Short mmCIF file of C-alpha atoms in Angstrom, two decimals:
data_model
loop_
_atom_site.label_atom_id
_atom_site.label_comp_id
_atom_site.label_asym_id
_atom_site.label_seq_id
_atom_site.Cartn_x
_atom_site.Cartn_y
_atom_site.Cartn_z
CA MET A 1 18.64 2.04 17.46
CA LYS A 2 19.31 -1.65 17.49
CA THR A 3 16.23 -3.21 16.02
CA ARG A 4 14.42 -6.35 17.03
CA THR A 5 14.82 -9.52 14.99
CA MET A 6 12.60 -12.50 14.37
CA MET A 7 12.98 -15.39 16.78
CA CYS A 8 15.29 -18.10 15.55
CA ILE A 9 12.84 -20.96 15.61
CA THR A 10 10.72 -19.61 12.80
CA ALA A 11 13.00 -17.69 10.44
CA MET A 12 16.30 -19.40 11.09
CA THR A 13 18.59 -16.92 9.46
CA LEU A 14 21.73 -15.72 11.20
CA PHE A 15 20.77 -17.30 14.50
CA VAL A 16 21.16 -20.56 12.65
CA ALA A 17 24.50 -19.41 11.35
CA LEU A 18 25.48 -18.68 14.92
CA ALA A 19 24.82 -22.31 15.77
CA ILE A 20 27.88 -23.00 13.67
CA ALA A 21 29.88 -21.45 16.45
CA VAL A 22 29.10 -24.25 18.87
CA ARG A 23 29.45 -27.07 16.39
CA ILE A 24 32.26 -26.65 13.89
CA ARG A 25 35.94 -26.92 14.68
CA LEU A 26 38.67 -24.65 13.43
CA ALA A 27 41.53 -25.72 11.25
CA ALA A 28 44.53 -23.59 10.32
CA GLN A 29 44.40 -23.15 6.56
CA GLU A 30 47.16 -22.08 4.20
CA ALA A 31 45.98 -21.03 0.73
CA PRO A 32 47.14 -23.27 -2.14
CA ALA A 33 49.63 -21.70 -4.50
CA ALA A 34 47.04 -21.66 -7.27
CA GLN A 35 44.95 -19.24 -5.22
CA ARG A 36 47.63 -16.56 -5.35
CA GLN A 37 47.56 -16.13 -9.09
CA VAL A 38 46.13 -12.73 -9.98
CA THR A 39 43.93 -12.96 -13.07
CA GLY A 40 42.44 -9.50 -13.46
CA GLN A 41 41.59 -6.17 -11.92
CA THR A 42 38.42 -4.17 -11.33
CA ARG A 43 38.15 -0.49 -10.50
CA TYR A 44 35.57 0.70 -7.99
CA LYS A 45 34.56 4.07 -6.66
CA LEU A 46 33.87 4.28 -2.96
CA ILE A 47 31.16 6.49 -1.43
CA ASP A 48 30.96 7.10 2.31
CA ILE A 49 27.26 7.63 2.95
CA GLY A 50 27.93 9.22 6.32
CA THR A 51 25.56 9.67 9.27
CA LEU A 52 22.71 11.94 10.38
CA GLY A 53 24.94 13.98 12.66
CA GLY A 54 25.87 11.28 15.11
CA PRO A 55 29.01 9.14 15.19
CA SER A 56 27.80 5.96 13.43
CA ALA A 57 25.47 4.31 10.94
CA HIS A 58 24.27 0.72 11.00
CA GLY A 59 23.75 -1.99 8.45
CA PRO A 60 20.72 -4.27 8.06
CA GLY A 61 18.43 -4.00 11.06
CA ASN A 62 16.74 -7.32 10.37
CA GLY A 63 19.84 -9.18 9.26
CA PRO A 64 20.81 -10.76 5.92
CA GLY A 65 17.96 -11.18 3.47
CA SER A 66 16.94 -7.52 3.75
CA GLN A 67 17.15 -5.45 0.57
CA LEU A 68 18.85 -2.16 1.48
CA LEU A 69 20.02 -1.37 -2.06
CA ASN A 70 17.79 -1.35 -5.14
CA ASN A 71 18.75 -1.44 -8.81
CA ALA A 72 18.46 2.35 -9.05
CA GLY A 73 21.35 2.65 -6.59
CA ILE A 74 19.24 3.97 -3.70
CA VAL A 75 20.56 2.91 -0.29
CA VAL A 76 18.61 2.79 2.97
CA GLY A 77 19.77 2.15 6.51
CA THR A 78 19.84 3.56 10.00
CA ALA A 79 22.18 6.24 11.33
CA GLU A 80 22.67 8.05 14.58
CA THR A 81 21.56 11.64 14.95
CA SER A 82 23.19 14.26 17.17
CA SER A 83 20.27 14.07 19.62
CA PRO A 84 20.92 12.28 22.94
CA ASP A 85 18.55 9.47 23.92
CA PRO A 86 16.12 10.83 26.56
CA ASN A 87 15.82 7.32 28.03
CA ALA A 88 19.51 7.20 29.03
CA PRO A 89 20.97 5.06 30.48
CA ASN A 90 18.39 2.69 28.96
CA CYS A 91 19.55 3.47 25.44
CA GLY A 92 19.03 1.74 22.13
CA ASN A 93 22.64 2.46 21.12
CA PRO A 94 25.81 2.01 23.18
CA ASP A 95 26.67 5.72 22.89
CA CYS A 96 23.12 6.88 23.73
CA PHE A 97 22.39 8.83 20.56
CA LEU A 98 18.97 8.49 18.90
CA SER A 99 18.86 6.85 15.48
CA HIS A 100 16.68 7.48 12.45
CA GLY A 101 16.16 5.61 9.22
CA PHE A 102 17.74 7.25 6.19
CA ARG A 103 17.54 7.25 2.40
CA TRP A 104 20.57 7.99 0.20
CA GLN A 105 20.42 8.74 -3.52
CA ASP A 106 22.93 10.46 -5.81
CA GLY A 107 24.86 12.03 -2.95
CA VAL A 108 21.80 13.25 -1.02
CA LEU A 109 21.24 11.77 2.47
CA THR A 110 17.68 12.18 3.76
CA ASP A 111 16.59 11.77 7.38
CA LEU A 112 13.34 9.78 7.27
CA GLY A 113 12.25 10.97 10.73
CA ALA A 114 9.85 9.20 13.07
CA LEU A 115 6.13 9.02 13.83
CA PRO A 116 4.54 11.91 15.73
CA GLY A 117 5.37 11.42 19.40
CA GLY A 118 8.22 9.06 18.60
CA ASN A 119 11.90 9.86 18.54
CA SER A 120 13.63 6.96 16.81
CA SER A 121 13.19 4.87 13.69
CA ASP A 122 14.89 2.19 11.61
CA SER A 123 14.57 1.45 7.89
CA HIS A 124 14.47 -2.25 7.01
CA ALA A 125 14.10 -2.57 3.24
CA ILE A 126 13.47 -0.71 -0.02
CA ASN A 127 11.59 -1.72 -3.17
CA ALA A 128 12.16 -0.86 -6.83
CA ARG A 129 9.89 2.18 -6.53
CA GLY A 130 11.97 3.66 -3.70
CA TRP A 131 9.37 2.93 -1.02
CA ILE A 132 10.88 2.04 2.34
CA ALA A 133 9.55 -0.18 5.13
CA GLY A 134 10.76 0.21 8.68
CA ILE A 135 9.80 0.77 12.28
CA SER A 136 9.31 3.83 14.45
CA THR A 137 8.53 4.52 18.07
CA ASN A 138 5.23 6.32 18.63
CA GLY A 139 5.77 7.79 22.08
CA GLU A 140 3.84 5.03 23.86
CA ILE A 141 5.12 2.34 26.23
CA ASP A 142 4.36 -1.37 25.85
CA PRO A 143 3.30 -2.45 29.36
CA PHE A 144 2.85 -6.09 28.36
CA ASN A 145 6.30 -6.90 27.06
CA PRO A 146 7.99 -9.28 29.54
CA ALA A 147 11.42 -8.27 28.30
CA CYS A 148 11.02 -4.77 29.72
CA GLY A 149 11.05 -5.53 33.43
CA PHE A 150 9.17 -3.39 35.91
CA PRO A 151 8.38 -0.60 35.52
CA PRO A 152 8.11 -1.25 31.79
CA LEU A 153 10.82 0.46 29.77
CA CYS A 154 10.16 -0.73 26.21
CA PRO A 155 8.62 1.79 23.83
CA GLN A 156 6.04 0.65 21.32
CA PHE A 157 7.34 0.07 17.82
CA ARG A 158 5.07 0.37 14.81
CA THR A 159 5.60 -0.68 11.23
CA VAL A 160 5.88 2.36 8.98
CA LEU A 161 6.07 2.97 5.25
CA TRP A 162 7.95 5.92 3.82
CA LYS A 163 6.72 6.94 0.37
CA ASP A 164 6.58 10.23 -1.50
CA GLY A 165 8.21 12.05 1.40
CA LYS A 166 5.61 10.95 3.94
CA ILE A 167 5.59 8.48 6.82
CA ILE A 168 2.60 6.14 7.15
CA ASP A 169 1.74 4.24 10.35
CA VAL A 170 0.85 0.75 9.11
CA GLY A 171 -0.65 -0.13 12.50
CA THR A 172 -1.16 -3.51 14.13
CA LEU A 173 -3.46 -6.52 13.98
CA GLY A 174 -6.48 -6.72 16.31
CA GLU A 175 -5.67 -5.47 19.80
CA GLY A 176 -1.93 -5.74 19.32
CA LEU A 177 0.34 -2.90 20.33
CA GLU A 178 3.41 -3.57 18.20
CA SER A 179 4.38 -4.61 14.68
CA ASP A 180 7.61 -5.16 12.80
CA PRO A 181 8.09 -5.25 8.99
CA PHE A 182 10.55 -7.25 6.95
CA TYR A 183 10.14 -5.71 3.52
CA VAL A 184 7.93 -3.82 1.10
CA ASN A 185 7.50 -5.58 -2.25
CA ASP A 186 7.52 -3.90 -5.63
CA GLY A 187 3.72 -3.90 -5.66
CA GLY A 188 3.71 -1.69 -2.57
CA GLN A 189 2.65 -4.36 -0.08
CA VAL A 190 4.32 -4.24 3.34
CA VAL A 191 5.02 -7.66 4.87
CA GLY A 192 5.80 -8.24 8.53
CA SER A 193 4.62 -9.55 11.89
CA SER A 194 2.29 -7.98 14.45
CA THR A 195 0.96 -8.80 17.87
CA ILE A 196 -2.75 -9.56 17.76
CA ASN A 197 -3.47 -9.12 21.49
CA THR A 198 -1.72 -8.31 24.75
CA THR A 199 -1.47 -11.89 26.03
CA PRO A 200 2.15 -12.56 27.09
CA ASP A 201 3.83 -15.04 24.75
CA PRO A 202 7.43 -16.06 25.57
CA LEU A 203 7.82 -17.62 22.11
CA SER A 204 7.23 -14.35 20.27
CA PHE A 205 9.95 -11.78 19.71
CA LEU A 206 7.26 -9.10 20.11
CA GLY A 207 6.25 -10.34 23.57
CA ALA A 208 2.63 -11.24 22.78
CA GLN A 209 0.79 -13.59 20.42
CA THR A 210 2.02 -12.72 16.94
CA HIS A 211 0.84 -13.32 13.37
CA ALA A 212 2.34 -12.55 9.99
CA PHE A 213 0.60 -9.82 8.03
CA ILE A 214 0.44 -8.22 4.61
CA TRP A 215 -0.62 -4.56 4.28
CA GLN A 216 -1.65 -2.53 1.28
CA ASN A 217 -3.43 0.80 0.87
CA GLY A 218 -4.40 1.05 4.52
CA VAL A 219 -5.67 -2.52 4.89
CA MET A 220 -3.75 -5.01 7.06
CA ARG A 221 -4.51 -8.71 6.52
CA ASP A 222 -3.84 -11.40 9.12
CA LEU A 223 -2.18 -14.38 7.41
CA GLY A 224 -3.09 -16.78 10.21
CA THR A 225 -1.03 -19.78 11.32
CA LEU A 226 -0.49 -23.47 10.56
CA GLY A 227 -2.37 -24.45 13.72
CA GLY A 228 -0.22 -23.00 16.50
CA LEU A 229 -0.46 -19.66 18.26
CA ASP A 230 2.15 -17.74 16.28
CA SER A 231 3.33 -17.16 12.74
CA PHE A 232 6.15 -14.92 11.52
CA ALA A 233 6.95 -13.45 8.12
CA SER A 234 10.46 -13.84 6.70
CA PHE A 235 12.78 -11.62 4.71
CA GLY A 236 12.19 -10.47 1.16
CA CYS A 237 15.60 -10.96 -0.50
CA ASN A 238 14.69 -9.72 -4.00
CA ASN A 239 11.28 -8.43 -2.86
CA GLN A 240 9.13 -11.29 -4.08
CA ARG A 241 5.99 -10.55 -6.06
CA SER A 242 2.69 -9.33 -4.65
CA ASP A 243 0.50 -11.64 -2.56
CA LEU A 244 3.40 -14.00 -1.91
CA VAL A 245 4.81 -14.33 1.61
CA ALA A 246 7.26 -16.85 3.06
CA GLY A 247 7.64 -17.43 6.77
CA GLY A 248 7.37 -19.85 9.66
CA SER A 249 4.56 -20.92 11.94
CA PHE A 250 3.98 -23.15 14.91
CA THR A 251 1.78 -26.09 14.02
CA ASN A 252 0.66 -26.78 17.60
CA SER A 253 1.17 -25.57 21.16
CA THR A 254 2.97 -28.59 22.66
CA PRO A 255 6.72 -28.19 23.28
CA ASN A 256 8.89 -30.98 21.87
CA ALA A 257 11.27 -32.79 24.20
CA THR A 258 14.11 -32.34 21.70
CA THR A 259 13.86 -28.59 21.19
CA GLY A 260 11.80 -27.27 24.08
CA VAL A 261 9.41 -25.45 21.75
CA PRO A 262 6.37 -26.49 19.68
CA THR A 263 6.84 -27.82 16.16
CA SER A 264 7.57 -25.06 13.64
CA HIS A 265 7.14 -25.43 9.87
CA PRO A 266 7.91 -23.09 6.98
CA PHE A 267 4.99 -21.74 4.99
CA LEU A 268 4.28 -20.00 1.71
CA TRP A 269 1.23 -17.76 1.66
CA ASN A 270 0.01 -17.26 -1.89
CA ASN A 271 -3.08 -15.22 -2.73
CA GLY A 272 -4.91 -16.08 0.50
CA ARG A 273 -3.74 -19.66 0.94
CA MET A 274 -1.09 -20.73 3.45
CA THR A 275 0.81 -23.86 2.38
CA ASP A 276 2.80 -25.96 4.86
CA LEU A 277 6.15 -26.66 3.16
CA GLY A 278 7.13 -29.45 5.53
CA THR A 279 10.55 -30.18 7.02
CA LEU A 280 13.61 -32.34 6.42
CA GLY A 281 12.43 -34.71 9.15
CA GLY A 282 12.90 -32.50 12.21
CA THR A 283 10.43 -30.43 14.22
CA LEU A 284 12.16 -27.08 13.78
CA ALA A 285 12.07 -25.37 10.38
CA GLY A 286 11.43 -21.98 8.84
CA ALA A 287 11.58 -20.20 5.50
CA GLN A 288 14.16 -17.53 4.73
CA CYS A 289 12.62 -15.98 1.61
CA ALA A 290 10.91 -16.70 -1.70
CA ASN A 291 11.49 -15.48 -5.25
CA ASN A 292 9.12 -14.36 -7.98
CA GLN A 293 8.79 -17.94 -9.22
CA GLY A 294 7.34 -19.00 -5.86
CA GLN A 295 10.47 -20.97 -4.94
CA VAL A 296 11.49 -20.88 -1.27
CA ILE A 297 14.72 -21.39 0.69
CA GLY A 298 15.03 -22.04 4.40
CA GLN A 299 16.49 -24.26 7.09
CA SER A 300 15.29 -27.39 8.88
CA THR A 301 16.48 -29.72 11.57
CA LEU A 302 16.87 -33.38 10.59
CA THR A 303 15.04 -36.51 11.71
CA GLY A 304 15.20 -36.82 15.47
CA ASP A 305 16.32 -33.19 15.89
CA VAL A 306 19.88 -34.43 16.25
CA GLY A 307 21.98 -32.21 18.51
CA CYS A 308 19.06 -30.17 19.81
CA PRO A 309 18.46 -28.07 21.76
CA ASP A 310 21.98 -26.68 22.14
CA SER A 311 23.50 -27.33 18.71
CA CYS A 312 20.92 -28.65 16.31
CA GLN A 313 22.08 -30.22 13.07
CA GLN A 314 20.33 -28.24 10.34
CA HIS A 315 20.38 -28.23 6.56
CA ALA A 316 19.33 -25.62 4.04
CA PHE A 317 16.36 -26.58 1.88
CA PHE A 318 14.87 -25.53 -1.45
CA TRP A 319 11.13 -25.80 -2.04
CA ASP A 320 9.75 -25.65 -5.57
CA HIS A 321 5.99 -26.01 -6.10
CA GLY A 322 5.46 -29.00 -3.86
CA THR A 323 8.95 -30.53 -3.90
CA LEU A 324 11.19 -30.03 -0.85
CA THR A 325 14.89 -30.67 -1.50
CA ASP A 326 17.68 -30.99 1.05
CA LEU A 327 20.45 -28.75 -0.28
CA GLY A 328 23.07 -30.67 1.64
CA THR A 329 26.48 -29.56 2.85
CA LEU A 330 30.14 -29.60 1.84
CA GLY A 331 30.63 -32.90 3.64
CA GLY A 332 29.74 -31.71 7.12
CA SER A 333 26.46 -31.64 9.00
CA PHE A 334 25.33 -28.02 8.70
CA SER A 335 24.29 -25.57 5.99
CA ILE A 336 22.34 -22.31 5.74
CA ALA A 337 20.71 -20.55 2.76
CA ILE A 338 20.53 -16.76 3.08
CA TRP A 339 19.61 -15.21 -0.29
CA LEU A 340 17.64 -16.45 -3.30
CA ASN A 341 17.48 -14.74 -6.70
CA ASP A 342 14.82 -15.09 -9.38
CA GLN A 343 16.98 -17.57 -11.30
CA GLY A 344 16.65 -20.02 -8.41
CA GLU A 345 20.26 -19.55 -7.26
CA ALA A 346 20.72 -19.65 -3.48
CA VAL A 347 23.78 -18.61 -1.49
CA GLY A 348 24.86 -19.05 2.10
CA GLY A 349 27.37 -21.41 3.65
CA ALA A 350 28.04 -24.96 4.78
CA THR A 351 30.45 -26.99 6.87
CA THR A 352 33.13 -29.09 5.22
CA ALA A 353 34.00 -32.71 5.98
CA GLY A 354 34.30 -33.34 9.70
CA ASP A 355 32.67 -29.97 10.38
CA GLU A 356 36.17 -28.51 10.42
CA LEU A 357 35.56 -25.43 8.27
CA PHE A 358 32.67 -23.28 7.11
CA HIS A 359 32.73 -22.00 3.53
CA ALA A 360 30.51 -19.78 1.43
CA THR A 361 28.39 -21.80 -0.97
CA VAL A 362 26.12 -21.38 -3.95
CA TRP A 363 23.41 -23.83 -4.96
CA ARG A 364 22.53 -23.94 -8.66
CA ASN A 365 20.29 -26.55 -10.26
CA GLY A 366 20.45 -28.68 -7.14
CA LEU A 367 24.26 -28.72 -7.03
CA ILE A 368 26.34 -27.19 -4.24
CA THR A 369 29.58 -25.33 -5.03
CA ASP A 370 32.27 -24.49 -2.48
CA LEU A 371 33.21 -20.85 -3.06
CA GLY A 372 36.29 -21.10 -0.89
CA THR A 373 37.95 -18.20 0.94
CA LEU A 374 40.34 -15.38 0.25
CA PRO A 375 43.99 -16.49 0.33
CA GLY A 376 45.13 -17.38 3.82
CA ASP A 377 41.66 -17.49 5.38
CA CYS A 378 39.74 -20.42 6.88
CA PHE A 379 36.11 -19.32 6.85
CA SER A 380 33.70 -17.52 4.55
CA ILE A 381 29.99 -16.88 4.10
CA ALA A 382 27.89 -15.51 1.21
CA TRP A 383 25.25 -12.89 2.02
CA ALA A 384 23.64 -11.99 -1.30
CA VAL A 385 23.51 -12.86 -5.01
CA ASN A 386 22.22 -10.73 -7.89
CA SER A 387 20.55 -11.76 -11.15
CA LYS A 388 23.95 -12.04 -12.87
CA GLY A 389 25.18 -14.58 -10.36
CA GLN A 390 27.61 -12.17 -8.66
CA ILE A 391 27.91 -13.03 -4.98
CA ALA A 392 28.84 -10.74 -2.09
CA GLY A 393 30.07 -12.09 1.21
CA GLU A 394 32.87 -12.21 3.73
CA SER A 395 36.05 -14.17 4.35
CA PHE A 396 37.50 -14.63 7.84
CA SER A 397 40.99 -15.38 9.07
CA CYS A 398 41.60 -18.63 10.90
CA ASP A 399 41.48 -16.95 14.32
CA PHE A 400 38.64 -14.54 13.33
CA SER A 401 40.87 -11.58 14.09
CA THR A 402 40.23 -10.15 10.63
CA GLN A 403 37.39 -10.18 8.14
CA ARG A 404 37.40 -9.13 4.50
CA ALA A 405 34.61 -8.37 2.08
CA ALA A 406 34.63 -10.71 -0.89
CA LEU A 407 33.01 -10.78 -4.32
CA TRP A 408 32.68 -14.05 -6.22
CA ASP A 409 32.33 -13.43 -9.94
CA LYS A 410 32.98 -15.60 -13.01
CA GLY A 411 34.91 -18.25 -11.14
CA SER A 412 37.13 -15.85 -9.21
CA ILE A 413 37.11 -14.30 -5.74
CA ILE A 414 37.89 -10.59 -5.34
CA ASP A 415 39.11 -8.97 -2.12
CA LEU A 416 37.06 -5.80 -1.46
CA SER A 417 38.19 -5.24 2.11
CA VAL A 418 40.30 -2.19 1.28
CA ALA A 419 37.08 -0.24 1.33
CA ILE A 420 34.18 -2.15 2.83
CA PRO A 421 34.82 -5.08 5.16
CA GLU A 422 31.17 -5.99 5.76
CA PRO A 423 28.97 -6.20 2.60
CA THR A 424 25.22 -6.60 2.89
CA ASN A 425 23.69 -6.25 -0.61
CA ILE A 426 24.64 -6.42 -4.27
CA ASN A 427 22.30 -5.12 -6.98
CA ASP A 428 22.05 -6.09 -10.65
CA ARG A 429 24.50 -3.32 -11.62
CA GLY A 430 27.14 -4.91 -9.42
CA GLU A 431 26.98 -2.13 -6.84
CA ILE A 432 27.64 -3.28 -3.28
CA ALA A 433 26.35 -1.72 -0.07
CA GLY A 434 27.76 -2.48 3.34
CA VAL A 435 29.28 -1.28 6.58
CA GLY A 436 32.87 -0.16 6.91
CA LEU A 437 35.28 1.74 9.12
CA PRO A 438 36.09 5.34 8.15
CA PRO A 439 39.62 6.63 8.87
CA GLY A 440 40.34 6.67 12.60
CA CYS A 441 37.51 4.26 13.47
CA ASP A 442 38.14 0.79 14.89
CA ASP A 443 34.64 -0.13 16.14
CA ALA A 444 31.73 -0.35 13.69
CA ASN A 445 29.17 -0.03 16.50
CA LEU A 446 30.59 3.26 17.72
CA CYS A 447 31.81 4.95 14.56
CA GLY A 448 31.08 2.71 11.56
CA HIS A 449 29.53 4.11 8.37
CA GLU A 450 27.57 2.63 5.49
CA PHE A 451 29.38 2.65 2.17
CA LEU A 452 28.50 2.08 -1.47
CA LEU A 453 30.88 0.55 -4.01
CA ILE A 454 30.24 1.26 -7.68
CA PRO A 455 32.18 -0.65 -10.36
CA CYS A 456 33.76 1.92 -12.65
CA ASP A 457 34.48 -0.48 -15.49
CA GLU A 458 30.85 -1.52 -15.99
CA ALA A 459 29.00 -0.18 -19.00
CA GLY A 460 27.06 2.91 -18.03
CA ALA A 461 29.03 3.59 -14.85
CA GLU A 462 29.10 7.29 -14.10
CA GLY A 463 30.76 9.65 -11.67
CA CYS A 464 33.98 7.77 -11.06
CA GLU A 465 36.02 10.90 -11.69
CA GLY A 466 37.02 12.88 -8.62
CA LEU A 467 35.98 10.26 -6.10
CA ALA A 468 38.05 7.80 -4.11
CA GLU A 469 38.87 4.82 -6.29
CA PHE A 470 40.69 1.58 -5.74
CA THR A 471 41.63 -1.39 -7.86
CA THR A 472 41.00 -4.99 -6.85
CA ALA A 473 42.71 -8.21 -7.86
CA ALA A 474 40.78 -11.34 -8.81
CA THR A 475 41.95 -14.77 -7.60
CA PRO A 476 40.75 -18.08 -9.10
CA ILE A 477 38.55 -20.13 -6.78
CA SER A 478 40.63 -23.10 -5.70
CA ARG A 479 39.21 -26.62 -5.65
CA ALA A 480 42.23 -28.09 -3.84
CA PRO A 481 41.34 -30.68 -1.16
CA ILE A 482 41.48 -29.54 2.44
CA THR A 483 44.38 -31.23 4.20
CA GLN A 484 44.97 -28.85 7.07
CA PRO A 485 45.15 -30.26 10.60
CA ARG A 486 42.65 -29.45 13.30
CA SER A 487 44.34 -27.22 15.79
CA THR A 488 42.57 -24.29 17.41
CA ALA A 489 39.09 -25.45 18.41
CA ASN A 490 39.72 -25.18 22.15
CA ARG A 491 42.27 -22.41 22.24
CA VAL A 492 41.52 -19.99 25.07
CA ASN A 493 41.46 -16.29 24.31
CA PRO A 494 43.75 -14.77 26.95
CA GLY A 495 42.08 -11.39 26.52
CA LEU A 496 38.80 -12.61 27.98
CA THR A 497 38.11 -13.35 31.64
CA GLY A 498 35.70 -15.83 33.17
CA ARG A 499 34.96 -19.14 31.48
CA PRO A 500 37.30 -20.27 28.68
CA ARG A 501 36.38 -18.72 25.38
CA THR A 502 37.15 -20.37 22.08
CA ILE A 503 37.76 -18.53 18.84
CA LEU A 504 34.35 -19.74 17.71
CA ASP A 505 32.78 -18.02 20.71
CA ARG A 506 34.40 -14.82 19.52
CA PHE A 507 33.01 -15.32 16.02
CA ARG A 508 29.55 -15.89 17.44
CA ALA A 509 29.84 -12.73 19.53
CA ARG A 510 30.98 -10.79 16.45
CA LEU A 511 27.99 -11.87 14.37
CA THR A 512 25.57 -11.37 17.25
CA ASP A 513 26.80 -7.85 17.79
CA ARG A 514 26.76 -7.02 14.09
CA TYR A 515 23.35 -8.41 13.21
CA ARG A 516 21.56 -8.01 16.55
CA ILE A 517 20.76 -11.73 16.56
CA LEU A 518 18.84 -12.78 19.63
CA HIS A 519 17.86 -15.94 21.41
CA PRO A 520 14.19 -17.08 21.51
CA GLY A 521 11.93 -14.84 23.53
CA THR A 522 14.29 -11.85 23.59
CA ARG A 523 14.66 -8.71 21.59
CA ASP A 524 17.00 -5.76 21.26
CA GLU A 525 15.98 -2.14 20.94
#
């Protein structure tokens, strides 16, 4: 089941990253000689988590910022079952198999099932206690969702919590029919968004007026808004502490001429109080996540909403107890922050000078560092960082024909693609979860699996014997200046028909397909 994601204007996560595709220009890049010097090796064991009987398993349903791997090594995700979708041909998956959320621990894969009456589910995040937040159909149809056409085809989705072997229907706010969670924190609170009525709302990804909520022990609390009709919770990253929620909210109901939607600001809800975090001068901003210190990362358009609505210039920001800081770029006009750890380190990516390239970045103590790419590549992005400062991400070739998983650690970049081309999470033990292609598979949507990488050389690592192992080589991060010429920004892909397609269009399509990123007012199920 391809899950729904939060609309881009309030939690500008990967949709913002996709805006890169219409703004930056490609440049052919040849790795400097210094990048090819091998400095060390690391052994990993590779575990194929498998599926629930169907052909494929999926990565993060909500996109980057979702914790699918905890420090105990428990992995959650969504996998296809062997059961055909009874709604065919209106299926949630391209091959029309039903999907269920799953839990994997120590070699045991558990089907989390669905609510009574429902037939599909999706797990979104796990906390330190092993509790899992997700969604499930309940057997009912949502007749008010405008995305469903007529007659209505969209099933109702409800937020659920899996704990102690049981599934709990978290419910909805007010007269709402649907809800969608983003995480469950370590205190056991489920955080998400819910419709509050059945009034059609084209600005809500749930189809009706929507508010952020926090739920605990059977009680769901409406977090309200900053003055507009809707508010939306954001991702949890490290599962921020109890009674702390980051998100985005409309501040009014009047569309802006520059963006076509009402003004949206990021918020931090803390023990009953919603604080407006402000913007970097623009009218479109949202929070990505917070950490246990109450620090927040997010994105914001700039003064005048330059480039909006088609390709807004946006910068990552860092908010720390009343101070909003523009995290800047690598010389270009765009940056995005995706993950924040409790040390205040944020990772994501930014454009380089002239918006020619997009590189993975880390922000520490207000300073931005270019993490570079794997040798021979042009583009990279960082998805997650653990408490040790180890960073998991991806590196892309200059024509986006290949992608490789990368680990940045102690000043070096390590190629992990031999086992897991698409990483999603890294825990404090250095274990990495992600999506990969098992032997004989060339399409992650149709036959991809989730994998877990465990470093064998770490103290306390167990079980490396008898399992598939591989050794990686570390390459120093190069700081050489970029001197490559611009060359391929408008190159047409001869394999596509219709309007000319640039390589950046292909990259955007790749990310959209992988992370189920949608445009405002739409959703994917």
